[in-house]
Tab-separated table of N, CA and C and ligand atoms in Angstrom:
chain	number	residue	atom	x	y	z
A	287	MET	N	13.681	-9.830	43.799
A	287	MET	CA	14.703	-10.040	42.750
A	287	MET	C	14.542	-9.121	41.628
A	288	ASN	N	15.562	-8.530	41.180
A	288	ASN	CA	15.452	-7.838	40.032
A	288	ASN	C	15.969	-8.488	38.603
A	289	ASP	N	15.102	-9.230	38.305
A	289	ASP	CA	15.660	-9.814	36.906
A	289	ASP	C	15.081	-9.142	35.715
A	290	GLU	N	15.850	-8.224	35.163
A	290	GLU	CA	15.335	-7.586	34.000
A	290	GLU	C	15.736	-8.652	32.880
A	291	SER	N	15.062	-8.533	32.104
A	291	SER	CA	14.853	-9.767	30.890
A	291	SER	C	15.625	-8.728	29.795
A	292	SER	N	16.878	-8.512	29.683
A	292	SER	CA	17.577	-7.796	28.835
A	292	SER	C	18.648	-8.567	28.032
A	293	GLY	N	18.812	-8.686	26.689
A	293	GLY	CA	19.390	-9.522	26.135
A	293	GLY	C	19.111	-10.825	25.916
A	294	ALA	N	18.197	-11.161	26.486
A	294	ALA	CA	17.520	-12.575	26.404
A	294	ALA	C	17.013	-12.918	24.969
A	295	GLU	N	16.545	-11.899	24.210
A	295	GLU	CA	16.134	-12.136	22.856
A	295	GLU	C	16.917	-11.283	22.029
A	296	SER	N	17.991	-10.876	22.427
A	296	SER	CA	18.935	-10.089	21.668
A	296	SER	C	19.662	-10.981	20.460
A	297	LYS	N	19.621	-12.335	20.774
A	297	LYS	CA	20.351	-12.950	19.838
A	297	LYS	C	19.402	-13.643	18.930
A	298	ALA	N	18.117	-13.507	19.123
A	298	ALA	CA	16.989	-14.112	18.371
A	298	ALA	C	17.157	-13.288	17.105
A	299	VAL	N	17.087	-14.012	16.092
A	299	VAL	CA	16.934	-13.402	14.713
A	299	VAL	C	15.415	-12.765	14.823
A	300	PRO	N	15.517	-11.463	14.328
A	300	PRO	CA	14.341	-10.863	13.971
A	300	PRO	C	13.313	-11.391	12.869
A	301	PRO	N	12.078	-11.501	12.990
A	301	PRO	CA	11.230	-11.752	11.761
A	301	PRO	C	11.461	-10.846	10.763
A	302	LEU	N	11.160	-11.463	9.853
A	302	LEU	CA	11.225	-10.778	8.211
A	302	LEU	C	10.443	-9.760	8.025
A	303	CYS	N	10.819	-8.889	7.317
A	303	CYS	CA	9.702	-7.665	6.973
A	303	CYS	C	8.674	-8.477	6.217
A	304	PRO	N	7.184	-8.145	6.724
A	304	PRO	CA	6.277	-8.692	5.972
A	304	PRO	C	5.743	-8.219	4.723
A	305	ILE	N	6.525	-7.000	4.425
A	305	ILE	CA	6.299	-6.399	2.955
A	305	ILE	C	7.312	-7.136	1.949
A	306	CYS	N	8.502	-7.198	2.199
A	306	CYS	CA	9.651	-7.484	0.987
A	306	CYS	C	9.816	-9.054	1.462
A	307	ARG	N	9.582	-9.434	2.764
A	307	ARG	CA	9.957	-10.706	3.038
A	307	ARG	C	11.661	-11.103	2.810
A	308	LEU	N	12.324	-10.096	2.725
A	308	LEU	CA	13.677	-10.455	2.296
A	308	LEU	C	14.482	-9.795	3.243
A	309	ARG	N	14.214	-8.890	4.192
A	309	ARG	CA	15.240	-8.381	5.159
A	309	ARG	C	14.652	-8.505	6.351
A	310	PRO	N	15.333	-8.386	7.532
A	310	PRO	CA	14.758	-8.701	8.619
A	310	PRO	C	14.034	-7.126	9.328
A	311	GLN	N	13.197	-7.199	10.102
A	311	GLN	CA	12.699	-5.962	10.330
A	311	GLN	C	13.492	-5.116	11.336
A	312	THR	N	13.627	-3.880	11.237
A	312	THR	CA	14.537	-3.012	12.250
A	312	THR	C	13.616	-2.463	13.499
A	313	GLU	N	14.368	-2.136	14.441
A	313	GLU	CA	13.755	-1.317	15.481
A	313	GLU	C	12.902	-0.001	15.010
A	314	GLN	N	13.769	0.620	14.296
A	314	GLN	CA	13.154	1.804	14.052
A	314	GLN	C	11.716	1.708	13.164
A	315	TYR	N	11.801	0.525	12.339
A	315	TYR	CA	10.755	0.688	11.431
A	315	TYR	C	9.704	-0.711	11.468
A	316	ARG	N	10.218	-1.443	12.630
A	316	ARG	CA	9.281	-2.456	12.748
A	316	ARG	C	7.619	-2.392	12.689
A	317	PRO	N	7.199	-3.334	12.305
A	317	PRO	CA	7.667	-4.662	11.947
A	317	PRO	C	8.246	-4.551	10.539
A	318	PHE	N	8.715	-3.451	10.092
A	318	PHE	CA	9.266	-3.321	8.577
A	318	PHE	C	10.573	-3.305	8.596
A	319	CYS	N	11.213	-3.382	7.386
A	319	CYS	CA	12.825	-3.426	7.312
A	319	CYS	C	13.113	-1.961	7.202
A	320	SER	N	12.382	-1.095	6.462
A	320	SER	CA	12.806	0.229	6.470
A	320	SER	C	11.476	1.010	6.232
A	321	LYS	N	11.736	2.306	5.997
A	321	LYS	CA	10.737	3.266	5.971
A	321	LYS	C	9.978	3.054	4.451
A	322	ARG	N	10.716	2.504	3.520
A	322	ARG	CA	10.058	2.244	2.360
A	322	ARG	C	8.974	1.378	2.401
A	323	CYS	N	9.236	0.230	2.823
A	323	CYS	CA	8.348	-0.945	3.354
A	323	CYS	C	7.280	-0.067	4.099
A	324	ALA	N	7.390	0.382	5.169
A	324	ALA	CA	6.453	0.866	5.967
A	324	ALA	C	5.332	1.806	5.147
A	325	ASP	N	6.015	2.435	4.138
A	325	ASP	CA	5.112	3.315	3.396
A	325	ASP	C	4.325	2.181	2.564
A	326	ILE	N	4.943	1.382	1.838
A	326	ILE	CA	4.101	0.657	1.190
A	326	ILE	C	2.904	0.181	1.947
A	327	ASP	N	3.152	-0.442	3.348
A	327	ASP	CA	1.984	-0.993	4.030
A	327	ASP	C	1.103	0.243	4.020
A	328	LEU	N	1.498	1.278	4.356
A	328	LEU	CA	0.594	2.370	4.663
A	328	LEU	C	-0.114	2.643	3.178
A	329	HIS	N	0.478	2.507	2.034
A	329	HIS	CA	-0.335	2.659	0.940
A	329	HIS	C	-1.229	1.804	0.685
A	330	ARG	N	-1.037	0.525	1.103
A	330	ARG	CA	-1.835	-0.481	0.964
A	330	ARG	C	-3.154	-0.090	1.752
A	331	TRP	N	-2.822	0.260	2.875
A	331	TRP	CA	-4.224	0.500	3.641
A	331	TRP	C	-5.035	1.780	3.173
A	332	LEU	N	-4.397	2.839	2.666
A	332	LEU	CA	-4.925	3.890	2.195
A	332	LEU	C	-5.611	3.556	0.790
A	333	GLY	N	-4.710	2.611	0.149
A	333	GLY	CA	-5.285	2.369	-1.325
A	333	GLY	C	-6.518	1.378	-1.246
A	334	GLY	N	-6.626	0.642	0.017
A	334	GLY	CA	-7.807	-0.206	0.057
A	334	GLY	C	-9.125	0.627	0.319
A	335	VAL	N	-8.996	1.759	0.827
A	335	VAL	CA	-10.000	2.335	1.087
A	335	VAL	C	-10.548	2.942	-0.439
A	336	TYR	N	-9.933	3.360	-1.293
A	336	TYR	CA	-10.457	3.673	-2.734
A	336	TYR	C	-10.871	2.189	-3.368
A	337	ALA	N	-9.973	1.473	-3.414
A	337	ALA	CA	-10.061	0.352	-4.354
A	337	ALA	C	-11.170	-0.849	-3.506
A	338	ILE	N	-12.379	-0.228	-3.376
A	338	ILE	CA	-13.215	-1.088	-2.692
A	338	ILE	C	-13.994	-1.990	-3.783
A	339	PRO	N	-13.766	-3.507	-3.671
A	339	PRO	CA	-14.233	-4.288	-4.692
A	339	PRO	C	-15.773	-4.243	-4.850
A	340	GLY	N	-16.391	-4.062	-5.886
A	340	GLY	CA	-17.839	-4.490	-5.866
A	340	GLY	C	-18.463	-3.119	-5.921
A	341	LYS	N	-17.659	-2.020	-6.085
A	341	LYS	CA	-18.293	-0.691	-6.009
A	341	LYS	C	-17.524	0.398	-7.008
A	342	PRO	N	-17.895	-0.088	-8.353
A	342	PRO	CA	-17.397	0.652	-9.533
A	342	PRO	C	-17.775	2.187	-9.551
A	343	GLU	N	-16.955	3.015	-9.809
A	343	GLU	CA	-17.409	4.440	-9.880
A	343	GLU	C	-18.420	4.631	-11.098
A	344	GLU	N	-19.408	5.738	-10.974
A	344	GLU	CA	-20.123	5.742	-12.249
A	344	GLU	C	-19.463	6.589	-13.220
A	345	GLU	N	-19.438	5.951	-14.313
A	345	GLU	CA	-18.737	6.983	-15.372
A	345	GLU	C	-19.762	7.572	-16.115
A	346	GLU	N	-19.931	9.062	-16.396
A	346	GLU	CA	-20.780	9.398	-17.336
A	346	GLU	C	-20.331	9.164	-18.820
A	347	ASP	N	-21.202	8.576	-19.554
A	347	ASP	CA	-20.557	8.529	-21.196
A	347	ASP	C	-21.318	9.567	-21.814
A	348	GLU	N	-20.331	10.730	-22.248
A	348	GLU	CA	-20.727	11.614	-22.935
A	348	GLU	C	-20.733	11.378	-24.385
A	349	THR	N	-21.925	11.616	-25.070
A	349	THR	CA	-21.747	11.169	-26.433
A	349	THR	C	-20.999	12.342	-27.125
A	350	PRO	N	-19.907	11.889	-27.924
A	350	PRO	CA	-19.270	12.856	-28.631
A	350	PRO	C	-19.928	13.420	-29.857
A	351	ALA	N	-19.915	14.561	-30.006
A	351	ALA	CA	-20.482	15.240	-31.192
A	351	ALA	C	-20.088	14.683	-32.636
A	352	SER	N	-20.769	14.079	-33.422
A	352	SER	CA	-20.155	13.589	-34.635
A	352	SER	C	-20.199	14.747	-35.631
A	353	PRO	N	-19.091	14.983	-36.155
A	353	PRO	CA	-19.137	16.072	-37.137
A	353	PRO	C	-19.779	15.637	-38.506
A	354	ASP	N	-20.015	14.372	-38.767
A	354	ASP	CA	-20.683	13.803	-39.834
A	354	ASP	C	-22.248	14.188	-40.054
A	355	ASP	N	-22.706	14.540	-38.684
A	355	ASP	CA	-24.166	14.615	-38.939
A	355	ASP	C	-24.541	16.274	-38.964
A	356	ALA	N	-23.331	17.137	-39.016
A	356	ALA	CA	-23.477	18.376	-39.280
A	356	ALA	C	-23.415	18.978	-40.629
A	357	GLY	N	-22.749	18.688	-41.307
A	357	GLY	CA	-22.669	18.980	-42.900
A	357	GLY	C	-23.092	17.756	-43.904
A	358	GLY	N	-24.478	17.448	-43.437
A	358	GLY	CA	-24.840	16.268	-44.494
A	358	GLY	C	-25.617	17.122	-45.726
A	359	GLY	N	-25.487	16.616	-46.833
A	359	GLY	CA	-26.444	17.002	-47.940
A	359	GLY	C	-25.412	17.390	-49.009
A	360	SER	N	-23.998	17.335	-48.914
A	360	SER	CA	-23.572	17.624	-50.031
A	360	SER	C	-23.407	16.294	-51.186
A	361	ARG	N	-23.589	16.514	-52.247
A	361	ARG	CA	-23.726	15.156	-53.250
A	361	ARG	C	-22.854	15.231	-54.166
B	505	ZN	ZN1	11.042	-4.817	4.005
């Protein structure tokens, strides 16, 4: 039997885009609705690599030279 399941789910409503949750996903960018949402998801992934919680970047505190300490003595 050659029973190809075609069109069986064609009438089913496609799931909504997980990013904007407003528009249904498209075949081209699924599971997103558009390239934009796909990009957003990608950025979330990439961004997550840098935004690791609990690992703050070490910031060097350079003490600014105070001009008040240079010309002292004027009365
Ligand atoms: Zn979307």
